[in-house]
CSV table of C-alpha atoms in Angstrom, one decimal:
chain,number,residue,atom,x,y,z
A,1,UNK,CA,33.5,3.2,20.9
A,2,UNK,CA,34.4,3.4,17.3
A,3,UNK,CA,34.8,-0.7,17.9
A,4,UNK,CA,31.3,-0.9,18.3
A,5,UNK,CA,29.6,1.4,16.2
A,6,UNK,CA,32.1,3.2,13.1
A,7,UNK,CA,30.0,6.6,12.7
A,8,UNK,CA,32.7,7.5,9.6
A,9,UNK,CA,31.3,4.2,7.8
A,10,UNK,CA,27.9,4.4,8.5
A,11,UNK,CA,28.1,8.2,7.0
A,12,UNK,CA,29.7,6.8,3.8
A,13,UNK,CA,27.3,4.0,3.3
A,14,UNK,CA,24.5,6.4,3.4
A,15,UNK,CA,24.5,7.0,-0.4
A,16,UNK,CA,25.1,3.3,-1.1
A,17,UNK,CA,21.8,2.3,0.7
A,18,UNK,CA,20.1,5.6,-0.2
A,19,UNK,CA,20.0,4.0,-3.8
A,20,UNK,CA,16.9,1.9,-2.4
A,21,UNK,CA,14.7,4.9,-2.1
A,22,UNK,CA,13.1,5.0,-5.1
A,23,UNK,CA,12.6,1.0,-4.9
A,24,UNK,CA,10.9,1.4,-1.8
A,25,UNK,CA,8.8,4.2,-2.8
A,26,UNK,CA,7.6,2.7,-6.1
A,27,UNK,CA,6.9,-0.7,-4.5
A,28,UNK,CA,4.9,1.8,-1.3
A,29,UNK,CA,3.1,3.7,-4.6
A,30,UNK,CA,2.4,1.0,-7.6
A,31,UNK,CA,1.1,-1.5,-5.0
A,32,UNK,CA,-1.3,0.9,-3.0
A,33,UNK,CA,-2.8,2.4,-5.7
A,34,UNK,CA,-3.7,-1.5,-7.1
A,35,UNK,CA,-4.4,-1.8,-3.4
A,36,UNK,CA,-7.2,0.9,-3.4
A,37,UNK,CA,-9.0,-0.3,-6.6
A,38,UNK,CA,-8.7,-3.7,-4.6
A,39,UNK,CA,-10.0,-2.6,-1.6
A,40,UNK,CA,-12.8,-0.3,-3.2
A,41,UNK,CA,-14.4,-2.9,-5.2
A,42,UNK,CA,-14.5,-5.2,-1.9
A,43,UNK,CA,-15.9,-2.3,-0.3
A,44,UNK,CA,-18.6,-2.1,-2.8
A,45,UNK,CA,-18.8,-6.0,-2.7
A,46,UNK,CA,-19.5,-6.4,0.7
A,47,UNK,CA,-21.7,-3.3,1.0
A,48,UNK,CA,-24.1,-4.6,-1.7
A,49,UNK,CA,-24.0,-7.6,-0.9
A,50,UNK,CA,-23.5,-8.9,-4.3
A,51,UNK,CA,-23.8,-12.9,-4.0
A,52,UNK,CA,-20.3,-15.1,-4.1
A,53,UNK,CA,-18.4,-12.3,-4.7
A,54,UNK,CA,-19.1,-11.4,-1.1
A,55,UNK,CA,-18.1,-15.2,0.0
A,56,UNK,CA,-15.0,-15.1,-2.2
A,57,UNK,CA,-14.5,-11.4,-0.8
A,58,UNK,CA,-14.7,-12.7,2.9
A,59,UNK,CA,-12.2,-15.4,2.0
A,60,UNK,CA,-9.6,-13.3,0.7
A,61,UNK,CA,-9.7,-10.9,3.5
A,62,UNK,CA,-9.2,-13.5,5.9
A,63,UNK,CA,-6.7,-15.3,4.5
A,64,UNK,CA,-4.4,-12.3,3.6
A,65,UNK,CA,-4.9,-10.8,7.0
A,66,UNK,CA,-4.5,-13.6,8.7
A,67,UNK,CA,-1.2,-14.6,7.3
A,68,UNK,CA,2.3,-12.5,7.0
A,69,UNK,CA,3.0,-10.8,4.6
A,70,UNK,CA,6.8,-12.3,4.0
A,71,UNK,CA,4.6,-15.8,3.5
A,72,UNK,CA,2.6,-13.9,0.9
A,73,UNK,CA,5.7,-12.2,-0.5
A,74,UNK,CA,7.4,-16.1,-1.0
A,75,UNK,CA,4.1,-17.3,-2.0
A,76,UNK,CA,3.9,-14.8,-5.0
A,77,UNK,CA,7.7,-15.3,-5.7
A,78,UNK,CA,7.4,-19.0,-6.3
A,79,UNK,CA,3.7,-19.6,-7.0
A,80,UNK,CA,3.3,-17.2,-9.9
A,81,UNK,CA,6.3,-18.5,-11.9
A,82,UNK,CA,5.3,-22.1,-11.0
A,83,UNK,CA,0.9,-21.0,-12.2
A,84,UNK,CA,3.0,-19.7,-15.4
A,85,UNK,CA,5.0,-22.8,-16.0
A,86,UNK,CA,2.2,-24.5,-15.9
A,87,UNK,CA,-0.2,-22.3,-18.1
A,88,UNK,CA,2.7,-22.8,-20.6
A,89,UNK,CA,2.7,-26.5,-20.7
A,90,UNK,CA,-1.1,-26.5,-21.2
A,91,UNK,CA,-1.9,-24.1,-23.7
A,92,UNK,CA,1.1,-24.5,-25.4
A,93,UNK,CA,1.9,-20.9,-24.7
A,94,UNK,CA,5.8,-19.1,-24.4
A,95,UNK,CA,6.0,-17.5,-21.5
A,96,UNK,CA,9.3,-16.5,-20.7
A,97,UNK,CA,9.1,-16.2,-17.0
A,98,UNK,CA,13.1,-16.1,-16.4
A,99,UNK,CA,12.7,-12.3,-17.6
A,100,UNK,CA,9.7,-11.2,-15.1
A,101,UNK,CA,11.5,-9.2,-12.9
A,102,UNK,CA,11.3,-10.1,-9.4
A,103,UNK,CA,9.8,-6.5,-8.1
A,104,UNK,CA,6.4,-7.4,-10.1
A,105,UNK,CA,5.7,-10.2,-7.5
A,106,UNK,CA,6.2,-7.9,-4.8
A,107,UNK,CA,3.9,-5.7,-6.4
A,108,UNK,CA,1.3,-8.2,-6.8
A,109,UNK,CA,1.6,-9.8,-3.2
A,110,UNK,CA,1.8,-6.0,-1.5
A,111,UNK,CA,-1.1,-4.5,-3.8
A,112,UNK,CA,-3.0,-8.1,-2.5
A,113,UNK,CA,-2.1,-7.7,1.2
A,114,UNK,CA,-3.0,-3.5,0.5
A,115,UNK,CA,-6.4,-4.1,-0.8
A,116,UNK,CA,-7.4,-6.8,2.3
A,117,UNK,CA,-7.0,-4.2,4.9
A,118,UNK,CA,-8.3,-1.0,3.0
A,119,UNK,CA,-11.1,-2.7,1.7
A,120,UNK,CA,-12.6,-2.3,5.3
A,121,UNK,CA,-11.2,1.0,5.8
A,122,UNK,CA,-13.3,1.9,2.7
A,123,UNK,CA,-15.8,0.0,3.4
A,124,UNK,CA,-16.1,1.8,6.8
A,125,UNK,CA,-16.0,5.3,5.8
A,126,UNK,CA,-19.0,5.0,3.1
A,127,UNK,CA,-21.0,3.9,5.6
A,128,UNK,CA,-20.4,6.4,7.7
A,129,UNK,CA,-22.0,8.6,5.5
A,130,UNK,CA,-25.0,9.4,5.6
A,131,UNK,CA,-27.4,7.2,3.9
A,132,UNK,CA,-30.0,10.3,3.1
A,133,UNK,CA,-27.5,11.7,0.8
A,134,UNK,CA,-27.5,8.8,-1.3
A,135,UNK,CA,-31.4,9.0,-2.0
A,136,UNK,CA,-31.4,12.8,-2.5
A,137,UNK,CA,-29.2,12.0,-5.3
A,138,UNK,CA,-31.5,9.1,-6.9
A,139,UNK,CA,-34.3,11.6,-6.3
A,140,UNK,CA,-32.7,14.1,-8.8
A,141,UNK,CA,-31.5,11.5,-11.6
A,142,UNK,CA,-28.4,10.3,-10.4
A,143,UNK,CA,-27.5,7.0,-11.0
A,144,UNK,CA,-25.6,4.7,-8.5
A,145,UNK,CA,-22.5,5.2,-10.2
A,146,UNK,CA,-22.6,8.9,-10.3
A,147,UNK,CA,-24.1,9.2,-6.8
A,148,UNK,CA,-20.9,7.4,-5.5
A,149,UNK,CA,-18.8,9.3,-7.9
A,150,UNK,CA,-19.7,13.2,-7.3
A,151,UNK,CA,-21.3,12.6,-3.5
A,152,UNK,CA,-20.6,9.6,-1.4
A,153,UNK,CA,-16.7,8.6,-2.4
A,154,UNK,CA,-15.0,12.3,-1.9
A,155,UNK,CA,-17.1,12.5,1.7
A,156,UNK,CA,-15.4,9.1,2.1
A,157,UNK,CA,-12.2,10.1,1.0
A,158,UNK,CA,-12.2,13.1,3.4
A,159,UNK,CA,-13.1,10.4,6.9
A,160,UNK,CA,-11.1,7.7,5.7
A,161,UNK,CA,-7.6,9.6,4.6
A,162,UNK,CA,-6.2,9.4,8.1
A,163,UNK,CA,-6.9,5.2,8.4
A,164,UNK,CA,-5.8,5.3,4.5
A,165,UNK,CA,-2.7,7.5,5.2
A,166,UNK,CA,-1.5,5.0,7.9
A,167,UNK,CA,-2.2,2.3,6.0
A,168,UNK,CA,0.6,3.7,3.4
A,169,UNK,CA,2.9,4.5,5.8
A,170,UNK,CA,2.8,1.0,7.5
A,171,UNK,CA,3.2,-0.3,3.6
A,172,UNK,CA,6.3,1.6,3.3
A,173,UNK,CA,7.8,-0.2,6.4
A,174,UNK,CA,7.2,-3.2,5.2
A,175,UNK,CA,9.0,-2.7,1.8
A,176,UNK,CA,11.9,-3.9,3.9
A,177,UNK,CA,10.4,-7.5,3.7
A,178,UNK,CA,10.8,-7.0,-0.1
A,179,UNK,CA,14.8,-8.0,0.1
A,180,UNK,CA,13.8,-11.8,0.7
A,181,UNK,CA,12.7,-12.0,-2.9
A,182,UNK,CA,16.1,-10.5,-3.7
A,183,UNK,CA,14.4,-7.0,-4.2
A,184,UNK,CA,17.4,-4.3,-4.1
A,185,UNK,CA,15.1,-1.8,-1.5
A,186,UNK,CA,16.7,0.2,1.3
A,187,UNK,CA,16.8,-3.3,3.7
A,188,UNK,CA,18.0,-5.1,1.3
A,189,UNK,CA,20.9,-2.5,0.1
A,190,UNK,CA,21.8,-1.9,3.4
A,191,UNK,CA,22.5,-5.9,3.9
A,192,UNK,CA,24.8,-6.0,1.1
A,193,UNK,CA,26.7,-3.1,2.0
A,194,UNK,CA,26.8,-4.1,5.5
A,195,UNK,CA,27.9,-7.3,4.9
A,196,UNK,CA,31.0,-6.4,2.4
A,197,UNK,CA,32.8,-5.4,5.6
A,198,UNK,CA,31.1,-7.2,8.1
A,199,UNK,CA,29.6,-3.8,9.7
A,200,UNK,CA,26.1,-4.9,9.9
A,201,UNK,CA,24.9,-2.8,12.6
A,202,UNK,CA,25.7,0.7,11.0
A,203,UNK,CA,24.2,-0.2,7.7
A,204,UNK,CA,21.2,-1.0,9.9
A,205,UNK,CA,21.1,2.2,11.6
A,206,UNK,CA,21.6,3.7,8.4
A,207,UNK,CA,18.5,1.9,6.8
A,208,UNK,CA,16.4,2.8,10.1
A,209,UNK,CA,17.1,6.6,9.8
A,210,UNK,CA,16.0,6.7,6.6
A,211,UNK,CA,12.9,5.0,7.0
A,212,UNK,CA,12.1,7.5,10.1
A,213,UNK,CA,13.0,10.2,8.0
A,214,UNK,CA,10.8,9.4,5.4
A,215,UNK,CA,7.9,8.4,7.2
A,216,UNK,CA,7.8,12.0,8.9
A,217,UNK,CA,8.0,13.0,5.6
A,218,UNK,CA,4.7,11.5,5.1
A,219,UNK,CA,3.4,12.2,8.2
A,220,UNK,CA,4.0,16.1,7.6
A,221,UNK,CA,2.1,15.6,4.1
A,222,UNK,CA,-0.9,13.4,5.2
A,223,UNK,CA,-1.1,16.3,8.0
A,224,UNK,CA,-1.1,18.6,5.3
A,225,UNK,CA,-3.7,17.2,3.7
A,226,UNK,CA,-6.4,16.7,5.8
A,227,UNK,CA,-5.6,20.5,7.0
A,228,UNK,CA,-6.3,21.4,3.6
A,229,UNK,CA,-9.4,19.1,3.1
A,230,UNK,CA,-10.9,20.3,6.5
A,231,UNK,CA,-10.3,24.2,5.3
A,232,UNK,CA,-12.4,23.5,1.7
A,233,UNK,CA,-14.8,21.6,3.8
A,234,UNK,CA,-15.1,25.0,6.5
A,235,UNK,CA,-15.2,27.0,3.1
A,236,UNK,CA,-18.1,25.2,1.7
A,237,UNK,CA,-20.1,25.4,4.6
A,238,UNK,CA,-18.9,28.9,5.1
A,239,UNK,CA,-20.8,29.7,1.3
A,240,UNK,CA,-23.6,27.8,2.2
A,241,UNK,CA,-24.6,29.8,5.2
């Protein structure tokens, strides 16, 4: 058995390909959070139906969910420096694209890919509030922009956090495409270590396990959460009646 599978190894590269953690995580954080500005102004886009916007909106949507995300990952990681290159020879400017890191064109094709999908999710769970809400607050002074702030986005917030909360979690996953732009993530860790000695399949396993472990991690905190969202919401009610 030990032919097949080397548990010793696979214990030792644990800290090796543990290293990617944080890698992973940031890429999962710093690109969702663009991802939810992203998706809430095409929320509010499409909702208002603000002219062109709304067209260039739908476009955008499409394309991105309607192509992988490792295309959109290699067309970030050549087609920035390439819009860059060019920008320079126009205006003259001195870009020194050689020195971008290659972690900020992940961030830029994940928070892009992020914002596609929860822009519906968003979308969805303002309108599934109720619209009389929003005219109560207009009939006291509100403006639009303080009616969405203190009423209609934390009522949101509270129906879309599971969809939203998913959405992350599938994110994190696919952090693991990351190591095709020569990002150093878990995946990408756990190929270099497993191919120093040719033990692929343990490093895999290794990179696997931790990705479970962490996405339970999640899991247990989104659950958290909305447990603790739904109790403030029973206490409001609660002080109401």
């Amino acid at each position: 058995m030990k032919g097949i599978f080397d548990v010793s190894y696979a214990i030792e590269s644990i800290p090796a390909i543990a290293k990617g953690i944080p890698v992973s995580l940031s890429i999962a954080v710093i690109a969702f959070s663009a991802g939810i500005l992203i998706g809430l102004c095409g929320a509010l886009i499409k909702i208002y139906n603000i002219p062109v916007l709304k067209q260039i909106t739908a476009v955008y949507i499409s394309f991105m969910r309607g192509t992988p995300l490792l295309v959109q990952i290699m067309l970030s990681y050549f087609g920035i420096p390439i819009v860059l290159r060019a920008v320079n020879a126009e205006f003259g400017t001195a870009m020194d694209i050689s020195f971008i890191p290659a972690i900020y064109y992940i961030y830029v094709a994940f928070a892009l890919n992020a914002g596609a999908y929860l822009t519906e999710t968003i979308r969805a769970a303002i309108l599934s509030i109720d619209r009389g809400q929003l005219e109560a607050s207009y009939s006291v002074g509100m403006t639009t922009y303080q009616s969405m702030k203190r009423i209609i986005l934390p009522q949101a917030l509270k129906v879309g956090l599971p969809n939203i909360g998913n959405h992350f979690i599938a994110m994190l996953k696919d952090t693991s495409l990351a190591f095709a732009a020569s990002v150093p993530e878990i995946m990408g860790l756990a190929k270099i270590v497993g191919g120093r000695t040719s033990r692929i399949l343990e490093a895999y396993i290794v990179a696997a396990l931790l990705y479970w472990v962490i996405c339970i991690g999640l899991e247990r905190l989104m659950a958290l959460l909305e447990k603790r969202l739904r109790r403030n919401e029973r206490g409001v009610q609660n002080d109401r009646n």
